[in-house]
Amino acid sequence: MFFRVENLTKKFGEFTAVNNVSVSFEKNVITAIIGPNGAGKTTFVNLCSGLLKPTNGYIFFNGEDITNYKIHKRASLGIARTFQIVNIFQGLSVWENVKIPLLSRKNTRDIDNTITKLLTFFKLENIRYTTSSEISHGDQRLLEMCMALALNPQLLFLDEPLAGINPQDRGVIIERIVEMKRSGITVIFIEHDIESVLKMADEIIVMHKGEIVAKGPSSSIKENDFVKEIYLGGC
Amino acid sequence: MERLSNKFLFFVLTSILLLTFALPLLSGAYTNYIIIKISILSLYAVAFNIMFGYCGLLSFGHAIFFSASAYTLGVSLTKLNLPIFVALLAGLLTSVIFSIIVGFLSLRHKEIHFAMITLALSMLFWGVVMKWRSVTGGEDGITGISRSISMIAYYYICIITVLSCLFIIYKIIFSDFGLLLEGIRENEIRVEFSAHSVVKLRMLAMIISGLFTGIAGILWAFLDGAVTPTIAHWSFSAVPVIAALIGGPQSFVGPIIGTIVYVIAEDFITRFTLYWQIWLGIVVVLIVLFFRGGIVGTIAKVVSEFYHSKLREKYREREN
Ligand SMILES: Nc1ncnc2c1ncn2[C@@H]1O[C@H](COP(=O)(O)OP(=O)(O)O)[C@@H](O)[C@H]1O
Ligand SMILES: [Mg+2]
């Protein structure tokens, strides 16, 4: 199995944010994690990417137990992520932002060319020397994905990649995400906007109160009663 | 600001170079002494600032690295009668070893915790130096370190060594490694998620910082031909802190300018009063309160504001 968690639990004091979750992810499938605010989606991604230590449970990547691996170790194994709130090097140029993750790859011979290619892929090449705090929010989201892609990841977590993006600007980001999946990256993303979710996801996981309450192909998940009730509401 | 200080650095370096090379021919021994002191302490401050300005870590432990090499050199030459070559190497090695030890104990912590741990280690080191009389000479220190070259030759060796070291540090800071350090200062977590070990990068920075501080310590030991415990005292760890704050820790030349001001002010004020530290304290407090970027930062700000207002004028002209 490509990526798998077993009995994953995270408690903050008395409060259980992720409760005994066991789930596995296939290679080269886009999975969406949906669920109401506070369901534990971000916490789940934080556990998988190493930002938080689980209270209980295990995480396996390509058969390797990575539960106790530090963030940078997981990243060098090929697990990349973005954050719900844009998390980039605000004071550095767009170019430097992409260079930093690239510097961790020892086999990147022609680093300047690789950066140019990555920036072109995300249509950021025209603002490459701009300080990243000065670019638009949408471009910052793209830049953060570009930084994640620079790691040449196998597994990519995106925490609400469309948060704060105008509906008319979402297309570019959605397109890039689907394109990344086509290039062989397994994408797991959190998203609220159900329309966008259905455009991208092959699989959907529904979280509620720290637990996975439904999982299935996106075509069938809409029919799930529980999902209708707690998430899709009027749909 | 960096680009500005690059030009500034070039200007400063060339002027320093020309001036300092000509000076021994023109001026007296005292001026030469002050210049050597400035150049050694500049190297000390710039090496320290790798941690402070570029890693965002305020170390109060750099006197350890400075005096470790100086003492090792002194002991090797005066007590063990080792060849100068070996003594130099032993001195540098000791500084590196101490930077690894201090780094290992402190680098998992940040901000005030890092500062306090390095300060505590600095005090501990001072205690050992004072008590371990048989090796360090206690309060008396180590005397009789022979330069075996003329003062003028020593002068030039000092200047050339310091300039080469500054050049190397400059290259390091503006290399890919320097970019990673800048990244850590900006957003530590993002560097970790970029598959770099922050602790490892900081350790490397600490070793580089300790090594160059050690070189400064060795040059210092030859200045008076003696090593006194003053340089092992934790307050000597504060010297580069003050120099960096005065000159501006965010730029490469800041600590150098700060050192020049510090040494000249010390020399000048002590002519009138023994309590020169009071005046120094007042100056530092004023700078921290009102000129955050130090001298260089303030100049850069003024220049860039001037430049921007010029630009604005141009735009306005075009619009009218
Ligand atoms: N560091 C933390 N400390 C305490 N509680 C937290 C922390 N992080 C998240 N939580 C709580 O855990 C729950 C799940 O949060 P989160 O995973 O961010 O939800 P989601 O991303 O699904 O909206 C929330 O109730 C939140 O308040
Ligand atoms: Mg969330």
XYZ file of C-alpha atoms and ligand atoms in Angstrom:
583
model
C 0.000 0.000 0.000
C 1.279 3.451 -0.966
C 0.194 5.529 2.033
C -1.584 4.172 5.060
C -2.439 5.241 8.590
C -3.476 2.894 11.353
C -5.502 3.809 14.441
C -4.297 7.377 14.124
C -5.383 9.478 17.107
C -4.600 13.023 18.162
C -5.731 14.484 21.447
C -5.383 18.098 22.524
C -5.773 17.708 26.252
C -9.173 16.094 26.753
C -10.331 16.933 23.254
C -9.893 14.304 20.545
C -9.324 16.011 17.186
C -8.563 12.820 15.232
C -10.109 9.665 16.591
C -8.705 6.243 15.759
C -8.549 6.755 12.004
C -7.392 3.899 9.775
C -7.325 4.568 6.063
C -5.187 3.872 3.027
C -4.493 5.766 -0.154
C -3.742 4.328 -3.576
C -0.984 5.654 -5.761
C -1.948 8.190 -8.400
C -5.456 8.864 -7.130
C -6.749 12.296 -6.154
C -8.571 12.106 -2.855
C -10.598 14.938 -1.368
C -11.153 15.205 2.363
C -14.374 17.029 3.129
C -16.272 17.680 6.317
C -17.508 20.562 8.456
C -15.204 23.009 10.209
C -13.441 21.467 13.151
C -13.871 17.932 11.796
C -10.141 17.288 12.177
C -9.113 17.490 8.517
C -6.184 19.850 9.025
C -5.083 17.942 12.104
C -5.091 14.747 10.035
C -2.815 16.360 7.422
C -0.602 17.787 10.175
C -0.130 14.264 11.529
C 0.643 12.825 8.100
C 3.159 15.542 7.216
C 4.917 15.454 10.585
C 3.891 18.825 11.979
C 2.146 17.061 14.865
C 3.029 13.882 16.726
C 0.126 11.458 17.032
C -1.122 10.492 20.484
C -1.589 7.018 19.099
C -1.275 5.060 15.886
C 1.061 4.561 12.954
C 1.790 6.091 9.585
C 3.252 4.054 6.716
C 4.670 5.385 3.473
C 5.691 2.884 0.802
C 5.656 0.219 3.493
C 8.011 2.184 5.752
C 6.901 3.163 9.245
C 7.384 6.949 9.236
C 5.413 7.698 12.418
C 8.456 9.072 14.216
C 10.174 10.739 11.268
C 10.875 14.450 11.454
C 9.275 16.843 8.974
C 12.385 17.225 6.801
C 12.871 13.464 6.627
C 9.311 12.939 5.407
C 9.731 15.781 2.932
C 12.881 14.215 1.515
C 11.061 10.896 1.188
C 8.616 12.700 -1.079
C 5.770 13.944 1.111
C 5.005 17.592 0.402
C 2.260 19.895 1.576
C 0.670 23.324 1.494
C -1.208 25.056 4.293
C -4.701 26.349 4.868
C -3.201 29.777 5.474
C -0.545 30.517 2.833
C 2.842 29.549 4.218
C 5.712 30.837 2.095
C 8.867 32.903 2.587
C 7.115 36.274 2.490
C 10.304 38.324 2.518
C 12.044 36.408 -0.270
C 11.514 36.653 -4.000
C 9.311 34.162 -5.843
C 12.467 32.692 -7.360
C 14.159 32.188 -3.986
C 11.016 30.605 -2.587
C 11.247 27.866 -5.187
C 15.011 27.574 -4.912
C 14.974 26.640 -1.222
C 13.108 23.325 -1.634
C 15.089 22.592 -4.785
C 18.363 22.900 -2.893
C 17.434 19.800 -0.922
C 17.524 17.685 -4.071
C 21.058 16.609 -4.639
C 20.447 15.505 -8.199
C 19.249 18.893 -9.438
C 22.102 19.773 -11.735
C 20.738 22.708 -13.610
C 18.897 24.417 -10.807
C 18.103 27.666 -12.655
C 16.470 25.812 -15.520
C 14.432 23.692 -13.147
C 13.178 26.768 -11.298
C 12.213 28.407 -14.595
C 10.351 25.277 -15.666
C 8.471 25.056 -12.380
C 7.556 28.745 -12.430
C 6.396 28.478 -16.028
C 4.203 25.509 -15.122
C 2.427 27.684 -12.551
C 2.469 30.782 -14.792
C 4.596 32.672 -12.296
C 7.621 33.305 -14.511
C 6.761 36.967 -15.086
C 6.867 37.801 -11.393
C 9.877 35.696 -10.497
C 11.895 38.555 -9.015
C 8.993 40.059 -7.066
C 9.036 39.762 -3.294
C 6.423 37.130 -2.577
C 4.556 39.241 -0.020
C 3.727 41.609 -2.853
C 2.091 39.140 -5.242
C -1.640 38.394 -5.304
C -3.180 35.867 -2.944
C -3.965 33.533 -5.824
C -0.367 33.672 -7.000
C 0.791 32.984 -3.455
C -1.347 29.828 -3.432
C 0.200 28.806 -6.746
C 3.675 29.626 -5.447
C 3.154 27.437 -2.401
C 2.132 24.565 -4.661
C 5.150 25.283 -6.838
C 7.398 25.013 -3.767
C 5.796 21.690 -2.886
C 6.221 20.446 -6.437
C 9.889 21.489 -6.380
C 10.486 18.635 -3.943
C 9.521 16.252 -6.730
C 7.034 14.651 -4.332
C 5.211 11.356 -4.618
C 2.502 12.450 -2.222
C 1.112 15.950 -1.995
C -1.251 17.294 0.674
C -3.131 20.488 -0.140
C -5.029 22.108 2.732
C -7.848 24.173 1.201
C -5.944 25.273 -1.909
C -8.911 27.383 -3.033
C -9.533 29.196 0.252
C -9.883 32.918 -0.328
C -9.731 32.611 -4.117
C -12.419 34.280 -6.266
C -14.625 31.778 -8.125
C -13.354 33.137 -11.459
C -9.718 32.543 -10.448
C -10.216 29.002 -9.166
C -9.966 27.451 -12.611
C -6.208 28.023 -12.890
C -5.500 26.332 -9.578
C -7.858 23.415 -10.238
C -6.250 22.915 -13.636
C -2.744 22.812 -12.102
C -3.817 20.314 -9.445
C -5.295 17.966 -12.029
C -2.152 18.414 -14.137
C 0.063 17.457 -11.171
C -1.950 14.306 -10.667
C -1.500 13.471 -14.352
C 2.247 13.726 -13.931
C 2.065 10.890 -11.405
C 1.704 12.638 -8.063
C -0.776 11.312 -5.531
C -2.794 14.285 -4.304
C -4.807 14.455 -1.095
C -6.618 17.753 -0.665
C -9.014 19.364 1.758
C -11.734 21.515 0.247
C -15.085 22.986 1.196
C -16.430 23.974 -2.185
C -18.201 20.807 -3.300
C -18.377 21.884 -6.940
C -14.586 22.192 -7.097
C -14.194 18.922 -5.220
C -16.232 17.081 -7.824
C -14.131 18.629 -10.603
C -10.913 17.240 -9.168
C -11.400 14.249 -6.914
C -11.447 10.583 -7.846
C -12.141 9.576 -4.259
C -13.804 11.430 -1.419
C -13.332 10.967 2.306
C -15.826 12.530 4.669
C -14.640 13.445 8.154
C -16.829 14.316 11.062
C -15.826 14.828 14.703
C -12.393 13.332 14.148
C -13.626 10.229 12.389
C -13.966 9.084 8.811
C -17.675 8.608 8.296
C -17.655 7.809 4.576
C -15.182 6.977 1.856
C -15.762 6.151 -1.785
C -15.542 7.210 -5.411
C -16.754 10.772 -5.854
C -19.600 9.595 -8.101
C -21.165 7.499 -5.356
C -20.395 9.598 -2.318
C -23.131 12.107 -3.143
C -25.683 9.357 -2.573
C -24.392 8.591 0.913
C -27.157 9.470 3.386
C -24.823 10.619 6.083
C -23.041 12.903 3.680
C -26.324 14.358 2.476
C -27.337 15.063 6.012
C -24.194 16.564 7.542
C -22.369 17.997 4.625
C -24.216 18.522 1.403
C -27.196 19.812 3.306
C -29.833 20.830 0.773
C -28.254 19.060 -2.204
C 18.775 46.922 1.313
C 21.106 44.086 0.560
C 21.930 45.449 -2.839
C 22.635 48.796 -1.318
C 24.904 47.371 1.335
C 26.734 45.401 -1.362
C 27.834 48.598 -3.027
C 28.458 50.075 0.345
C 30.583 47.093 1.303
C 32.655 47.408 -1.822
C 33.242 51.057 -1.079
C 34.098 50.420 2.552
C 36.395 47.518 1.787
C 38.382 49.408 -0.815
C 38.791 52.435 1.388
C 39.764 50.335 4.368
C 42.176 48.434 2.205
C 43.953 51.506 0.844
C 43.996 53.297 4.148
C 45.125 50.425 6.277
C 47.891 49.385 3.959
C 49.287 52.885 3.912
C 48.808 53.655 7.586
C 51.780 51.966 9.255
C 54.036 54.038 7.040
C 52.326 57.258 8.037
C 51.268 56.958 11.635
C 52.466 55.930 15.030
C 52.383 52.661 16.902
C 49.284 53.597 18.835
C 47.147 54.150 15.757
C 48.391 50.850 14.362
C 47.417 49.146 17.580
C 43.904 50.584 17.414
C 43.545 49.531 13.794
C 44.583 45.975 14.534
C 42.157 45.909 17.414
C 39.373 47.153 15.166
C 40.132 44.610 12.473
C 40.245 41.656 14.887
C 37.086 42.695 16.675
C 35.404 43.312 13.302
C 36.071 39.728 12.345
C 34.736 38.688 15.752
C 31.552 40.747 15.245
C 30.950 39.588 11.671
C 31.516 35.942 12.641
C 29.127 36.381 15.572
C 26.584 38.021 13.284
C 26.314 34.842 11.201
C 24.275 33.558 14.142
C 22.606 36.812 15.150
C 21.867 38.607 11.895
C 21.434 35.626 9.610
C 20.080 32.871 11.878
C 18.191 35.180 14.204
C 19.899 33.611 17.226
C 21.394 35.885 19.856
C 24.455 34.132 21.233
C 26.006 35.243 24.488
C 28.608 32.518 24.234
C 31.012 33.673 21.559
C 33.692 34.612 24.080
C 34.070 30.847 24.501
C 35.141 30.361 20.894
C 37.266 33.498 20.914
C 39.184 32.574 24.039
C 39.288 28.820 23.360
C 41.585 29.321 20.397
C 43.581 32.072 22.100
C 44.196 29.958 25.215
C 44.968 26.818 23.245
C 47.464 28.744 21.166
C 49.017 30.264 24.284
C 49.330 26.928 26.043
C 50.671 25.193 22.937
C 53.360 27.816 22.401
C 54.433 28.686 25.933
C 53.900 25.449 27.860
C 54.087 22.681 25.289
C 56.569 24.427 23.007
C 54.761 23.159 19.949
C 55.630 24.552 16.531
C 53.530 27.598 15.638
C 51.874 25.687 12.853
C 50.554 23.003 15.179
C 49.591 25.614 17.753
C 47.489 27.492 15.188
C 45.722 24.331 14.099
C 45.143 23.220 17.674
C 43.654 26.647 18.451
C 41.213 26.526 15.566
C 40.294 22.937 16.279
C 39.459 23.823 19.878
C 37.150 26.613 18.738
C 35.403 24.254 16.358
C 35.002 21.605 19.054
C 33.558 24.165 21.446
C 31.155 25.449 18.807
C 29.934 21.899 18.262
C 29.441 21.399 22.001
C 27.715 24.751 22.512
C 25.660 24.190 19.342
C 24.618 20.740 20.464
C 23.404 22.065 23.799
C 21.741 25.239 22.563
C 20.492 24.899 18.986
C 17.325 23.026 19.825
C 16.195 26.198 21.557
C 15.340 29.634 20.278
C 15.068 33.245 21.275
C 15.508 33.929 24.969
C 16.184 30.250 25.741
C 19.021 30.105 23.251
C 20.474 33.351 24.600
C 20.244 32.109 28.199
C 21.825 28.737 27.484
C 24.750 30.307 25.642
C 25.126 32.835 28.437
C 25.134 30.084 31.056
C 27.754 28.137 29.107
C 29.822 31.293 28.791
C 29.735 31.741 32.587
C 30.620 28.092 33.109
C 33.550 28.447 30.739
C 34.747 31.529 32.612
C 34.562 29.587 35.860
C 36.706 26.797 34.459
C 39.258 29.237 33.040
C 39.610 30.960 36.421
C 39.885 27.737 38.427
C 42.063 25.660 36.123
C 45.152 27.685 37.000
C 47.724 25.074 36.000
C 46.692 25.352 32.364
C 45.057 28.753 31.955
C 47.040 30.715 34.488
C 43.840 31.767 36.262
C 43.621 35.503 36.811
C 47.095 36.074 35.371
C 46.366 34.387 32.082
C 49.196 33.329 29.792
C 52.047 35.664 29.004
C 55.112 35.479 26.818
C 53.447 34.468 23.570
C 56.058 35.413 21.037
C 55.121 36.774 17.635
C 58.673 36.256 16.415
C 57.949 38.804 13.671
C 58.028 42.589 13.612
C 55.007 44.646 14.568
C 54.660 45.878 10.986
C 54.693 42.323 9.611
C 52.133 41.309 12.209
C 50.074 44.323 11.246
C 49.928 43.266 7.612
C 49.288 39.617 8.422
C 46.414 40.681 10.631
C 44.831 42.942 8.031
C 45.203 40.390 5.246
C 43.849 37.541 7.374
C 40.861 39.564 8.521
C 40.054 40.784 5.020
C 40.299 37.271 3.564
C 38.082 35.914 6.326
C 35.528 38.672 5.784
C 35.555 37.913 2.090
C 34.970 34.202 2.719
C 32.153 34.909 5.195
C 30.629 37.291 2.668
C 30.744 34.554 0.031
C 29.163 32.075 2.426
C 26.366 34.441 3.389
C 25.449 35.174 -0.205
C 25.656 31.517 -1.235
C 22.868 28.938 -1.363
C 23.669 28.091 2.236
C 23.118 31.742 3.132
C 19.761 31.661 1.378
C 18.762 28.694 3.519
C 19.751 30.599 6.660
C 17.660 33.520 5.490
C 14.814 31.082 4.884
C 15.120 29.800 8.440
C 14.950 33.314 9.807
C 11.857 34.000 7.694
C 9.954 30.771 8.189
C 11.584 27.876 9.965
C 8.737 25.418 9.391
C 8.771 26.042 5.646
C 12.467 25.192 5.534
C 11.710 21.889 7.302
C 8.927 21.224 4.793
C 11.474 21.967 2.076
C 13.344 18.844 3.208
C 16.173 20.611 5.051
C 17.079 19.869 8.646
C 16.961 23.233 10.400
C 19.029 21.941 13.320
C 21.730 20.682 10.953
C 21.866 23.963 9.039
C 22.106 25.923 12.278
C 24.858 23.629 13.511
C 26.807 24.254 10.330
C 26.317 27.998 10.788
C 27.498 27.689 14.393
C 30.654 25.835 13.362
C 31.473 28.399 10.683
C 30.770 31.194 13.147
C 32.913 29.504 15.823
C 35.778 28.857 13.417
C 36.061 32.486 12.306
C 35.671 33.665 15.890
C 38.557 31.329 16.696
C 40.697 32.955 14.019
C 39.964 36.332 15.607
C 40.990 34.891 18.985
C 44.328 33.709 17.613
C 45.137 37.086 16.082
C 44.214 38.633 19.423
C 46.613 36.412 21.376
C 49.495 37.815 19.326
C 48.424 41.426 19.747
C 49.727 41.795 23.305
C 51.652 38.535 23.350
C 49.375 37.511 26.198
C 45.999 35.951 26.847
C 44.140 37.432 29.795
C 40.886 36.086 31.227
C 39.092 39.284 30.131
C 38.392 37.585 26.803
C 36.966 34.516 28.535
C 34.579 36.566 30.639
C 30.969 36.383 29.483
C 30.887 40.156 29.156
C 33.322 39.770 26.284
C 30.540 37.806 24.578
C 28.571 41.036 24.651
C 31.161 42.969 22.615
C 30.007 41.652 19.197
C 26.384 41.944 20.319
C 26.881 45.635 20.967
C 28.907 46.134 17.789
C 26.195 44.457 15.708
C 23.444 46.487 17.364
C 25.280 49.771 16.839
C 26.173 49.075 13.225
C 23.102 47.099 12.222
C 22.810 43.306 12.342
C 20.777 43.050 9.126
C 23.668 44.007 6.902
C 27.068 42.513 6.335
C 29.017 45.710 7.030
C 26.896 46.739 10.013
C 28.950 44.880 12.634
C 32.168 46.263 11.117
C 30.932 49.838 11.349
C 29.681 49.051 14.853
C 33.100 47.745 15.866
C 34.841 50.844 14.534
C 32.474 53.052 16.532
C 32.834 50.824 19.595
C 36.641 50.769 19.654
C 37.075 54.448 18.870
C 34.413 55.420 21.400
C 36.058 53.257 24.048
C 39.424 54.785 23.319
C 38.040 58.315 23.258
C 35.721 58.173 26.248
C 38.218 56.425 28.542
C 40.430 59.504 28.219
C 37.843 61.453 30.151
C 36.183 58.945 32.404
C 36.746 55.430 33.605
C 33.035 54.747 33.461
C 32.894 54.658 29.708
C 30.531 51.700 29.804
C 27.765 53.911 31.176
C 28.009 56.094 28.082
C 28.216 53.058 25.864
C 25.103 51.663 27.534
C 23.209 54.886 26.921
C 24.239 54.914 23.254
C 23.160 51.289 22.751
C 19.805 51.854 24.429
C 19.178 54.911 22.238
C 20.103 53.002 19.095
C 17.887 50.039 19.955
C 15.000 52.354 20.814
C 15.214 54.802 17.938
C 17.436 53.348 15.206
C 16.444 49.712 14.996
C 18.577 48.914 11.973
C 21.677 50.426 13.553
C 23.843 52.885 11.634
C 23.802 50.985 8.336
C 20.094 50.198 8.534
C 19.254 53.816 9.233
C 21.416 55.086 6.378
C 19.912 52.505 4.015
C 16.425 53.574 5.055
C 17.144 57.245 4.571
C 18.755 56.608 1.185
C 15.939 54.393 -0.022
C 13.319 56.864 1.160
C 15.185 59.602 -0.666
C 15.379 57.398 -3.745
C 11.687 56.570 -3.562
C 10.672 60.194 -3.159
C 12.756 60.978 -6.248
C 10.918 58.236 -8.104
C 7.597 59.577 -6.931
C 8.576 63.011 -8.186
C 9.396 61.536 -11.561
C 6.037 59.801 -11.767
C 4.276 62.994 -10.819
C 6.148 64.885 -13.506
C 5.187 62.315 -16.086
C 1.556 62.430 -15.060
C 1.339 66.210 -15.252
N -3.063 22.923 18.236
C -4.323 22.720 18.684
N -4.595 22.799 19.995
C -5.850 22.594 20.451
N -6.889 22.301 19.680
C -6.687 22.212 18.359
C -5.396 22.419 17.789
N -5.484 22.252 16.453
C -6.762 21.964 16.192
N -7.487 21.926 17.330
C -8.919 21.614 17.438
O -9.131 20.388 16.782
C -10.338 20.438 16.048
C -10.079 20.072 14.618
O -9.358 21.124 14.011
P -8.907 21.077 12.508
O -8.165 19.827 12.276
O -8.186 22.342 12.213
O -10.309 21.058 11.758
P -10.650 21.248 10.227
O -9.407 21.435 9.464
O -11.397 20.014 9.843
O -11.545 22.457 10.160
C -10.919 21.825 16.219
O -11.937 21.775 17.191
C -9.768 22.644 16.717
O -10.196 23.646 17.576
Mg -8.679 23.036 8.362
